[in-house]
XYZ file of C-alpha atoms in Angstrom:
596
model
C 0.424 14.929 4.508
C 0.262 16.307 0.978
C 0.483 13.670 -2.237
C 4.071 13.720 -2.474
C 4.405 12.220 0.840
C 6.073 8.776 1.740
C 3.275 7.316 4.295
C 4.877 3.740 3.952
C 3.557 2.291 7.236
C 0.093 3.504 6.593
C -2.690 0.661 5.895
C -5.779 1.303 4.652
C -8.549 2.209 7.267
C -10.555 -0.683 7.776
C -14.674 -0.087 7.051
C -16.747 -0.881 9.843
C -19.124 -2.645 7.653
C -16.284 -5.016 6.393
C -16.769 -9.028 5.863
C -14.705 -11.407 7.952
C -13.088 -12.673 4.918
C -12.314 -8.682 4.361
C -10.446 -8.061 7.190
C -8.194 -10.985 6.473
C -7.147 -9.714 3.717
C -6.490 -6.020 5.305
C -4.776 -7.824 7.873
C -2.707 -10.223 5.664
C -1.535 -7.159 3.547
C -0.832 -5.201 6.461
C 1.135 -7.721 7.731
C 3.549 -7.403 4.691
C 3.679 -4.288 4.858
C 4.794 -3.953 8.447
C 7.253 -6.523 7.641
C 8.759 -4.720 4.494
C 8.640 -1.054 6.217
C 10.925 -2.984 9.588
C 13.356 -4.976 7.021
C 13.548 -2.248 4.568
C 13.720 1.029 6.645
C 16.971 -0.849 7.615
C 18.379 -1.337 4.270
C 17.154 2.002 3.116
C 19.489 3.690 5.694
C 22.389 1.613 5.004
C 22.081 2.112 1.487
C 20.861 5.711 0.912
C 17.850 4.769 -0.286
C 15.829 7.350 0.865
C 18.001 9.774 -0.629
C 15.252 11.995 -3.048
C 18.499 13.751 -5.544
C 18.226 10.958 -7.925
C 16.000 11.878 -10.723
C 12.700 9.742 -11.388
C 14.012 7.976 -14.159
C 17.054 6.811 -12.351
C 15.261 5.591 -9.354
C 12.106 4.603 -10.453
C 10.083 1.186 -9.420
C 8.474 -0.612 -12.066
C 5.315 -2.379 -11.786
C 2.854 -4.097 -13.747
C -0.693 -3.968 -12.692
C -3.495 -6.082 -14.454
C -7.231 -4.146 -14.125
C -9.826 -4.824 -15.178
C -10.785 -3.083 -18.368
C -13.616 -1.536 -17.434
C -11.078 0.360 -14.500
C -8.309 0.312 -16.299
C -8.309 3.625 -18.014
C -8.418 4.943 -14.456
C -6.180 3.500 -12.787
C -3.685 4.291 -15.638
C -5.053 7.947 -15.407
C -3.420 7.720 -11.614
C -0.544 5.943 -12.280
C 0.343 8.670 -15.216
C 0.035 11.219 -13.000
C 1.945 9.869 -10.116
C 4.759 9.201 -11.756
C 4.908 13.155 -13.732
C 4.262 14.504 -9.815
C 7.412 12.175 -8.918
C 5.370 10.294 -6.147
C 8.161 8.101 -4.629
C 8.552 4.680 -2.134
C 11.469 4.806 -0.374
C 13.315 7.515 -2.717
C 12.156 5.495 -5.412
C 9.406 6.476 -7.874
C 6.697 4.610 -8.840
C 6.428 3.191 -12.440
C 2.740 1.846 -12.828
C 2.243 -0.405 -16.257
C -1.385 -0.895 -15.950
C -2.509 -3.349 -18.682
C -6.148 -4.436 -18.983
C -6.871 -7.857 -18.634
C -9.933 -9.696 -18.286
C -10.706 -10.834 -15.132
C -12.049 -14.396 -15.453
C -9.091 -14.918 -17.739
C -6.890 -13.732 -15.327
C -8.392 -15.968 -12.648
C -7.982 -19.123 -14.846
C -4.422 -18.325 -15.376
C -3.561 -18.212 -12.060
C -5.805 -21.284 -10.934
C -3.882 -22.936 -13.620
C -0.064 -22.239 -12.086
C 2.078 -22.596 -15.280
C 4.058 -19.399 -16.475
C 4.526 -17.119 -13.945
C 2.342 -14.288 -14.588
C 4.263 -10.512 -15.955
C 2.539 -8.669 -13.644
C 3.079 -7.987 -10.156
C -0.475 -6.716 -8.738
C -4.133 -7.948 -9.972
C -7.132 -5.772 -9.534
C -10.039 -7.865 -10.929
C -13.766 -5.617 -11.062
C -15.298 -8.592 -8.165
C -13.484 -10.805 -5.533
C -15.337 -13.522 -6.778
C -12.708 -14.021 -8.745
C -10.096 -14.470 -5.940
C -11.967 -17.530 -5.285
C -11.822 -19.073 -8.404
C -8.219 -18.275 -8.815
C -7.251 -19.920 -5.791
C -9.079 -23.259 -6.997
C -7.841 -26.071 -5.421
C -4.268 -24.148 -3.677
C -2.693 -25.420 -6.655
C -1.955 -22.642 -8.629
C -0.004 -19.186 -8.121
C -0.658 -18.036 -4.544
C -2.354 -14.154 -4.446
C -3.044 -11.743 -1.575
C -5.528 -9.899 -1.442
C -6.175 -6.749 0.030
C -9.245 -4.164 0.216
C -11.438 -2.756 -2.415
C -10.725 0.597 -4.278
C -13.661 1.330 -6.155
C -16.737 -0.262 -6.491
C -19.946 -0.448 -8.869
C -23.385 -1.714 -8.450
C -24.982 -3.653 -10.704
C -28.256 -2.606 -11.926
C -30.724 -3.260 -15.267
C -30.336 -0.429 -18.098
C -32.831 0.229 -20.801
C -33.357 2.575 -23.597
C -35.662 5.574 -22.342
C -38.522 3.977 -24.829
C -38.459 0.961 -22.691
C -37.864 2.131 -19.152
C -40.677 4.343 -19.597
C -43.017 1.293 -20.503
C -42.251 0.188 -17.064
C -42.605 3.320 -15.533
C -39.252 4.686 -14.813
C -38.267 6.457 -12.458
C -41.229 6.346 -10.385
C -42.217 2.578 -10.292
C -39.607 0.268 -8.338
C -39.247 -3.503 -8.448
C -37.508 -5.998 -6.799
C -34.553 -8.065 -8.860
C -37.483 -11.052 -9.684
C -39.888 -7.994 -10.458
C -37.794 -6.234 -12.822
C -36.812 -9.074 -14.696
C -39.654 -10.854 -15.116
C -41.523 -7.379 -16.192
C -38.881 -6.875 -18.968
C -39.044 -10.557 -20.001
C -42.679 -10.315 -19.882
C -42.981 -7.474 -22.473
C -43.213 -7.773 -26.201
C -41.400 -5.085 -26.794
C -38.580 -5.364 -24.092
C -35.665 -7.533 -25.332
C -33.079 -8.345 -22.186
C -29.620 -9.437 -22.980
C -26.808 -9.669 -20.297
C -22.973 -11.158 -20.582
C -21.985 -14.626 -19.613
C -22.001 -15.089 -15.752
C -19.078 -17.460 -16.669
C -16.939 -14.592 -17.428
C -18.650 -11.831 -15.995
C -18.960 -10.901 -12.590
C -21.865 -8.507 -13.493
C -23.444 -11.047 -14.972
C -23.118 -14.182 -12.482
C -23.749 -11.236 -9.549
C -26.715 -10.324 -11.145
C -28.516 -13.633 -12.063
C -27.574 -14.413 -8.259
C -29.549 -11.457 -7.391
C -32.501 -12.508 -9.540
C -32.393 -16.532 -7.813
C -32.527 -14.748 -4.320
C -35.306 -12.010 -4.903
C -36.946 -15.306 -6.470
C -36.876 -17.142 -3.689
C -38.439 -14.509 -1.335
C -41.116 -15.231 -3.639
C -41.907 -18.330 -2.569
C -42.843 -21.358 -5.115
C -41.271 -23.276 -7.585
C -38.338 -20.553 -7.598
C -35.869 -22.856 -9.083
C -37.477 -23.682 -12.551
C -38.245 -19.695 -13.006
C -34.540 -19.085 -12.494
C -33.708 -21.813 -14.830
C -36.178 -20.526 -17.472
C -34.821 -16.960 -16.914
C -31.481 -18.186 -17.326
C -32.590 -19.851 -20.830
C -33.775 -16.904 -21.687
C -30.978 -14.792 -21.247
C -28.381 -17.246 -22.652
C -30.483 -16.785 -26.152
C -29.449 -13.245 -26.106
C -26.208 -13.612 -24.087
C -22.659 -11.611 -24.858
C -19.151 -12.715 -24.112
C -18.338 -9.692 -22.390
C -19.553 -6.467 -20.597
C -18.381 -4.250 -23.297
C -20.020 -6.968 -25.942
C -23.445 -6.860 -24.385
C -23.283 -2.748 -24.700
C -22.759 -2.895 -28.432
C -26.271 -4.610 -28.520
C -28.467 -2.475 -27.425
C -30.833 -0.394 -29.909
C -29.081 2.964 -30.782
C -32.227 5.134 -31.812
C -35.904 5.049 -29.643
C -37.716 4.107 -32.772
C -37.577 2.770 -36.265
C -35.563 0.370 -37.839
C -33.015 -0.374 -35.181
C -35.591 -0.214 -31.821
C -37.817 -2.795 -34.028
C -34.792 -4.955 -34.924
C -34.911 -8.321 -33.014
C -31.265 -8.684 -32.891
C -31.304 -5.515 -30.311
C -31.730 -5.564 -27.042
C -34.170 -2.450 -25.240
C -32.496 -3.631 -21.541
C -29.099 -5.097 -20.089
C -28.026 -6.009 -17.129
C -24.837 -4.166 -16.473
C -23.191 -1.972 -13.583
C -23.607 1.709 -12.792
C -20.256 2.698 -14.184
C -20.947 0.788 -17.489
C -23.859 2.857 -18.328
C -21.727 5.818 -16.900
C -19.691 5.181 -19.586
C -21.914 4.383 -22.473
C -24.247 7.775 -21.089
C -21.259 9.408 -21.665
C -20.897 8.927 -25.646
C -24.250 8.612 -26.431
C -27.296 11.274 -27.010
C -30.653 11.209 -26.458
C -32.802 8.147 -26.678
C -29.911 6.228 -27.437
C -28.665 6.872 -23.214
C -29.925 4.226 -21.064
C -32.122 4.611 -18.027
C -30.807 2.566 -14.736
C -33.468 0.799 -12.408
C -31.970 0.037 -9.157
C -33.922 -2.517 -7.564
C -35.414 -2.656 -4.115
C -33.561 -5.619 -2.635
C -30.149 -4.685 -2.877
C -28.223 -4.325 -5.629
C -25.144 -6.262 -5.648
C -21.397 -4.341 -5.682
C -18.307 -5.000 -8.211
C -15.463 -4.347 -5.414
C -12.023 -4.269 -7.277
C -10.119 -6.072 -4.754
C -6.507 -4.937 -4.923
C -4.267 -8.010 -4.921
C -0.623 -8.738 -4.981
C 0.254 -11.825 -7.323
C 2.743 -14.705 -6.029
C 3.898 -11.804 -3.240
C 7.401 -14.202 -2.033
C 8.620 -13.732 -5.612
C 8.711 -9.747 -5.434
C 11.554 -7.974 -4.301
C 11.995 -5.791 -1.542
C 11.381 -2.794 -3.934
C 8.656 -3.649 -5.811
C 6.568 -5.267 -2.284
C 6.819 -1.835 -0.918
C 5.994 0.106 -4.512
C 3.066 -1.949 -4.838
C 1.553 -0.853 -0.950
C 2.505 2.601 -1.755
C 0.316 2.495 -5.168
C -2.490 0.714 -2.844
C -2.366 3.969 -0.404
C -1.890 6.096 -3.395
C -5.723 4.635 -4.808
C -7.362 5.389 -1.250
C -6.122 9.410 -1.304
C -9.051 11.920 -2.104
C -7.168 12.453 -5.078
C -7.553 9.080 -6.458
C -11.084 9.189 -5.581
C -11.954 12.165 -7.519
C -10.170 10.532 -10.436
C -12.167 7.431 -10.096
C -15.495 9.145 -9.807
C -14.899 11.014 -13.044
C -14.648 7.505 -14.347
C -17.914 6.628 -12.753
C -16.981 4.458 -9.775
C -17.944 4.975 -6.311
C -16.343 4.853 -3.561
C -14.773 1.202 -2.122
C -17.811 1.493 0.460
C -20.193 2.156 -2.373
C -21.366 5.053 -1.365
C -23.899 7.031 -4.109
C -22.008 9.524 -5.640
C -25.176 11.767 -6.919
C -22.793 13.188 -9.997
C -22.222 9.452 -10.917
C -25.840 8.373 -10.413
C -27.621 10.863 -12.689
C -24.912 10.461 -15.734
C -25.288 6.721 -15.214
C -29.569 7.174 -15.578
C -30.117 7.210 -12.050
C -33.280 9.056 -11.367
C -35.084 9.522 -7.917
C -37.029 7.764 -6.476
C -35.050 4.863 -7.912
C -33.229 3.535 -4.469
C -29.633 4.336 -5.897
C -28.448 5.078 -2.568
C -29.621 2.142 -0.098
C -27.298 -0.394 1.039
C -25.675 -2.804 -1.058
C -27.068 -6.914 -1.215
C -25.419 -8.983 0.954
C -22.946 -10.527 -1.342
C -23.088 -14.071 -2.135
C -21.159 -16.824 -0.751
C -18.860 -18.721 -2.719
C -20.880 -21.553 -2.586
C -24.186 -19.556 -3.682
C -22.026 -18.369 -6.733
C -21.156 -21.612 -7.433
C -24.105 -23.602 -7.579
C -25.573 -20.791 -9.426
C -22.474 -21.227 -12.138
C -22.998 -24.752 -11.974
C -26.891 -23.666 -12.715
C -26.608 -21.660 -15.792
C -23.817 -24.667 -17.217
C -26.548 -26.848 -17.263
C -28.807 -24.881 -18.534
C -27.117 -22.812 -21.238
C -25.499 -26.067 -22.642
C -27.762 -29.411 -21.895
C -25.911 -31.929 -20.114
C -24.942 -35.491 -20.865
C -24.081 -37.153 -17.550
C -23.278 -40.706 -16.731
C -23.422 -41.191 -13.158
C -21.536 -43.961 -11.719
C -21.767 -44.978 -7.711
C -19.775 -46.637 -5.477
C -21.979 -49.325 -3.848
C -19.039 -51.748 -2.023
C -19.760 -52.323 1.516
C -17.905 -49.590 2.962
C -20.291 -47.146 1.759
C -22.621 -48.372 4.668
C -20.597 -46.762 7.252
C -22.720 -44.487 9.319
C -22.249 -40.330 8.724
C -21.066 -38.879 11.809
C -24.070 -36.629 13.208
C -26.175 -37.531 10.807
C -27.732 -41.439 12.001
C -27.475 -42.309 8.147
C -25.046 -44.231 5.856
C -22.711 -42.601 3.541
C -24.841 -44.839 0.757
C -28.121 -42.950 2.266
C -27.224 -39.329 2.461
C -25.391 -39.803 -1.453
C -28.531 -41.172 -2.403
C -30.741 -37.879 -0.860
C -27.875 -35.351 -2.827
C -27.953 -36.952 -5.808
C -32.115 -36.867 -5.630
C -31.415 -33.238 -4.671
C -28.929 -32.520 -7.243
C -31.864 -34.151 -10.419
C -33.573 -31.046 -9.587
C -31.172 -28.741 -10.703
C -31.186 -30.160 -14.625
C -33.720 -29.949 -16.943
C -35.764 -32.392 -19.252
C -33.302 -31.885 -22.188
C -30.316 -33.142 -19.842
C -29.546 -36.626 -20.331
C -28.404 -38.831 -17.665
C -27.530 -41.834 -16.530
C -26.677 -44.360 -13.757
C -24.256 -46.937 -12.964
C -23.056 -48.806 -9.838
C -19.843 -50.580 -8.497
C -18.689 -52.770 -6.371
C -16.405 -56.151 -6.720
C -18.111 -59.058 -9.001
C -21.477 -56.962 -9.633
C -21.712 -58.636 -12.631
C -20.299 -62.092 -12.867
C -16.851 -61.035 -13.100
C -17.392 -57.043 -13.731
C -17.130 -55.124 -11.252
C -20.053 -52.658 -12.744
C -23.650 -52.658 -13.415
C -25.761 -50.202 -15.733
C -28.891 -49.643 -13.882
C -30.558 -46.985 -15.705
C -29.342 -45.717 -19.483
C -28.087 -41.846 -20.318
C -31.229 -40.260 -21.826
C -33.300 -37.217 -21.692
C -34.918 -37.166 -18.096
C -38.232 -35.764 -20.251
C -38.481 -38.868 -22.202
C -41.319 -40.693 -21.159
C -40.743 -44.412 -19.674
C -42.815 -47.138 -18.737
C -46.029 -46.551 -16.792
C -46.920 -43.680 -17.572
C -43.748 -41.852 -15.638
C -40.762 -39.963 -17.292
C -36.997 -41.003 -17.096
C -36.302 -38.406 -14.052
C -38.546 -39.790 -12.296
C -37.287 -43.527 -12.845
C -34.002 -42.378 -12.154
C -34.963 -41.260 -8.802
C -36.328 -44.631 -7.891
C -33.008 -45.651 -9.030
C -31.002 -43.380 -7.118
C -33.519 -44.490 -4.079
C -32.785 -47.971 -4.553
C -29.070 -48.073 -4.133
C -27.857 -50.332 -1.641
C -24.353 -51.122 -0.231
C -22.540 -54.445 -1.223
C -22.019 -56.754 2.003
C -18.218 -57.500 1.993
C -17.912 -55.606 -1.680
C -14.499 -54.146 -2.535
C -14.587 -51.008 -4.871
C -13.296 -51.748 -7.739
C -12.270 -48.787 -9.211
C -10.150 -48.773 -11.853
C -12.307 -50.906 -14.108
C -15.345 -49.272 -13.569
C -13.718 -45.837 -14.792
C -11.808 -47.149 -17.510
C -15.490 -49.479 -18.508
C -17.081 -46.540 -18.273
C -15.514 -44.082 -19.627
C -15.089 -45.862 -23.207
C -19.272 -46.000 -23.298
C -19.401 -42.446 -22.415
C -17.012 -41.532 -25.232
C -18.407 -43.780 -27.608
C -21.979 -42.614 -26.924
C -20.496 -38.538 -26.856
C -23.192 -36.206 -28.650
C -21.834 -33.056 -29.820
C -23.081 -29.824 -28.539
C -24.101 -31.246 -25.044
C -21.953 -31.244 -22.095
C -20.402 -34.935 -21.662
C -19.082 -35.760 -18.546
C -18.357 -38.874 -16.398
C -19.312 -38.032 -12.889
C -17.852 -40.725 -10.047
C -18.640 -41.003 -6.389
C -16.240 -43.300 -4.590
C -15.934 -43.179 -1.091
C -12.115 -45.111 -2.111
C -12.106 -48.169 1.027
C -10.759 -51.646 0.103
C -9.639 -51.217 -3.621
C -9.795 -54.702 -5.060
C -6.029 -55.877 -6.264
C -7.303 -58.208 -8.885
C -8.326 -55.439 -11.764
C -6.699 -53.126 -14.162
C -3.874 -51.128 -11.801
C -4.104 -47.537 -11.481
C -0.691 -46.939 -13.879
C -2.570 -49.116 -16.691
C -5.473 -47.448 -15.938
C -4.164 -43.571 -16.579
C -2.211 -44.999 -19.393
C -5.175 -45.921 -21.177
C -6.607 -43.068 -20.301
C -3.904 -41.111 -21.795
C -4.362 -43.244 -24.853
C -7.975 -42.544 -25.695
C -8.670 -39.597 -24.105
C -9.989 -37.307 -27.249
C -9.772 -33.364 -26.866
C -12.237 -33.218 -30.228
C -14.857 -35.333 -27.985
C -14.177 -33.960 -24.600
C -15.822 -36.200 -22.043
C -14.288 -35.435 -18.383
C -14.479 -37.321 -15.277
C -16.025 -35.483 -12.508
C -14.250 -37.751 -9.264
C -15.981 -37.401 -6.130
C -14.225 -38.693 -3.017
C -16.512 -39.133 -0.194
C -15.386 -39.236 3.266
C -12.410 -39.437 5.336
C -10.903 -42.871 3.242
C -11.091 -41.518 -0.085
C -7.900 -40.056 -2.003
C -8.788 -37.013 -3.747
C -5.459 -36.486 -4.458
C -5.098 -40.032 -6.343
C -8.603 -38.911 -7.779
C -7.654 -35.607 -9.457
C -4.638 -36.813 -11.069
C -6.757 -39.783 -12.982
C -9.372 -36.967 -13.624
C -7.332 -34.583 -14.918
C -6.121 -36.543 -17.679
C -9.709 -36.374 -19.077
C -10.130 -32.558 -18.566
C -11.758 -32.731 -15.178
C -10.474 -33.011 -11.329
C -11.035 -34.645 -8.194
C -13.339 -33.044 -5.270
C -13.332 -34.357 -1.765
C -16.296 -34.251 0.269
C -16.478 -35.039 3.812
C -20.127 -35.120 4.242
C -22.177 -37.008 1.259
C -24.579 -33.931 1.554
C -22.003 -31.517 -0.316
C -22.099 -33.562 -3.191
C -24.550 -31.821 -5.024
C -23.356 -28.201 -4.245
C -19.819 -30.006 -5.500
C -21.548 -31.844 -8.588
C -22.585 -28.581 -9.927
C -19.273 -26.487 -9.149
C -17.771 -29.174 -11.111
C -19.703 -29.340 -14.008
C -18.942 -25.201 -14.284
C -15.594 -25.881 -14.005
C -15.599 -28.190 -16.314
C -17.373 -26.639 -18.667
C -15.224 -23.581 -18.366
C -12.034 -25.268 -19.068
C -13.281 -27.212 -22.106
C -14.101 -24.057 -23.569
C -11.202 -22.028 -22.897
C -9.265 -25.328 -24.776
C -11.839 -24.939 -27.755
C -10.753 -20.750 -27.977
């Protein structure tokens, strides 16, 4: 079939290499579409719809597609030229808006619910972002399909600095590469913020895995390379570009506010290769262990809400981006193929040089809970945390684990020893517990203050390391109710009055929710107050927990929210500090998109 052709039953053709989670999505969409080709061949008939004498402008579908803007230009190059070569669904023919849109504001839109969006389709650059937009299942539902492009991520330097580390010749693993350039006097790395870059969180990712296969203390060099890179960190993809050194010597290579290097993707220094001359074009190392893939998942937004019309306009653009056509467009655009596939063209205007591996297979790509934790990760370490940790100690919290021969107190008590590792000695921290009459008639008990776990204690020792024996030490209350309310409302006020500015505050609260005692503060005067004194000029949100089967996340999140945070629910204790660190990223995300 030529271009012009109507192939409205046709599904993409699924990769053999595709993820589980992949062919859902191919199967989800082609669901739909089967579904929209069987009601609407019917209605097509009836109706003349598939009449082709009306002209394009009288019959024409209109869409709305948010790209990403790094794909954007090409996508729109397509859609352009579909619609002058009258490519019709159904008789109709198709009207493409695409409007650039960053993805990780897109994603927190659509977490969020609220307006419905004004476009119809969604093609972020990674489907990381499907993950985060889905959240908790609260917000607007999405479906997403199969990749159309893709890009891998690499590290880009000037041709001064590449050749310091022996470019092309000399390859490196991600932990290599990085630690070379960070290494060097004269190599400055910046990157963009892996909270609202996919190149960037795939990327440091890629650096805490190659670490690992080094064996060690891999966690503190990930943290300090994260420190590093947050000193020289960009907003944006296009942001950390406009930092690099423009000439390969004087005034502007010896400038400390440029950066030599940058971690970016293969079609971002495609692009910037593209406008730029000599020394001023960047080099691409590709390292040995896989570099990671920016997919461009195409996704339909809230799909029950489209019409007939525009559900089967937006499959036909989706086979229309797969054609050989499309392709070629996209590759002049620098993108590879949705496979990822080394296009050589691509590779040597990016600064892809043999024997550079540019062409072996793509890193396995990270889990959702990998990307998580490592969000959670560079939160804490960009931004130093102030944490008051407050634990439910009542006597239901001795119930045993099932499959696991421990308590729900023990295995809380190993995560949260787990989870102290992840922060560093400028976080500050603290620790409370609760359970009925504690404390005479409180139902609380500060056991250890919030300070910096560096600051040195008695003995000898340092605060983490007290806190530890504090965590350690928890026990369960015999016959002790939880007593809830008060605790959160008790401590919440110290954690706002004690707020330091330019730290993350939070309230973090693990409640496994049994046997609430009736003789507190209720739960409506409790969010009331809350409501009262919650201050958006010193955010300090709750972080609920709900641990096991008998705890109400539900009634957690909605007491949370009110502070800026949410309510998790973990069924085993041991998730709690993957969840304690997904949390805090969250978090942290939303009280800066409030700030902006």
């Amino acid at each position: 079939m030529g271009r012009h052709s109507l192939p409205d039953a046709y599904a993409p053709e699924e990769r053999g290499d595709a993820s589980p989670r992949r062919r859902r999505r191919t199967i989800a969409i082609a669901t739909l579409l089967v579904l929209a080709v069987a009601t609407g061949a019917g209605v097509a008939v009836k109706g003349g719809l598939l009449s082709f004498s009306e002209s394009c402008e009288d019959s024409a579908v209109h869409l709305s597609l948010a790209a990403s803007p790094d794909i954007a230009p090409a996508i729109r190059a397509i859609a352009e030229e579909a619609l002058a070569d009258e490519v019709r669904s159904d008789g109709h023919c198709l009207d493409v808006d695409v409007v650039a849109r960053d993805s990780y504001k897109v994603a927190d839109a659509l977490a969020g619910g609220g307006e419905a969006p004004d476009f119809q389709v969604w093609l972020p650059d990674s489907d990381l972002w499907l993950d985060r937009a889905e959240g908790l299942g609260t917000g607007i539902p999405i479906s997403p399909s199969d990749s159309v492009a893709s890009s891998p991520v690499g590290l880009a330097m000037v041709p001064s600095a590449s050749q310091r580390l022996g470019w092309p010749k000399k390859t490196y693993s991600w932990a290599e590469v990085v630690t070379a350039a960070l290494t060097s006097d004269e190599v400055r790395l910046g990157a963009a913020d892996p909270a609202r870059s996919a190149t960037g969180l795939l990327a440091l990712t890629s650096i805490a895995a190659s670490s690992g296969q080094q064996g060690g203390d891999s966690d503190t060099r990930v943290a300090e390379t994260a420190k590093v890179l947050a000193e020289r960190m960009s907003d944006s993809d296009a942001q950390v570009l406009e930092t690099l050194a423009r000439s390969g010597s004087g005034a502007e290579e010896g400038n400390p506010k440029r950066n030599q290097a940058v971690l970016i993707s293969e079609q971002a220094a495609f692009t910037h290769n593209a406008e730029a001359a000599g020394s001023s074009r960047l080099n691409l190392f590709y390292p040995k262990d896989g570099t990671p893939l920016l997919d461009y998942p195409y996704t339909l937004v809230d799909k029950e809400k489209l019409t007939l019309a525009q559900s089967r306009a937006a499959l036909r653009f989706m086979t229309l981006l797969n054609d050989t056509g499309s392709r070629a467009v996209l590759a002049r655009y620098g993108f590879r193929p949705a496979g990822g596939e080394a296009e050589n063209a691509v590779v040597t205007a990016a600064g892809g040089k043999s024997p550079q591996p540019y062409a072996t297979s793509a890193a396995e790509a990270p889990s959702a809970k990998d990307l998580q934790e490592m969000l959670g990760m560079w939160t804490i370490t960009v931004q130093s945390a102030r944490l008051t940790t407050v634990v439910d100690a009542s006597g239901s919290m001795s119930t045993p684990v099932p499959g696991r021969g421990q308590s729900r107190m023990d295995v809380t008590k190993e995560s949260l020893i787990q989870a102290l590792t992840q922060f560093t000695a400028d976080d500050e921290i603290g620790l409370w517990e609760f359970a009925t009459r504690l404390d005479g008639k409180k139902d609380y008990r500060k056991l250890m203050p919030t300070r910096r776990l560096g600051d040195p204690a008695q003995g000898g020792s340092t605060h983490r390391e007290k806190l530890a024996a504090a965590f350690a030490g928890l026990q369960p209350v015999p016959g002790g109710a939880t007593g809830l309310y008060d605790t959160t409302l008790a401590s919440y006020k110290e954690a706002q009055s004690s707020y330091l500015k330019g730290k993350f505050n939070a309230l973090v609260i693990l409640t496994d929710g049994s046997d609430q005692d009736e003789d507190g503060i209720s739960r409506s005067a409790l969010i009331g107050e809350l409501k009262e004194i919650a201050d958006p000029e010193r955010p300090v949100p709750i972080i609920a927990i709900a641990v096991g089967p008998d705890a109400d996340r539900k009634e957690m999140a909605e007491i949370a929210r009110i502070t800026g945070g949410d309510g998790y629910e973990v069924s085993d204790p041991v998730e709690i500090q993957a969840v304690i660190l997904q949390a805090i990223m969250t978090a942290g995300q939303n009280g800066r998109a409030a700030q902006e």
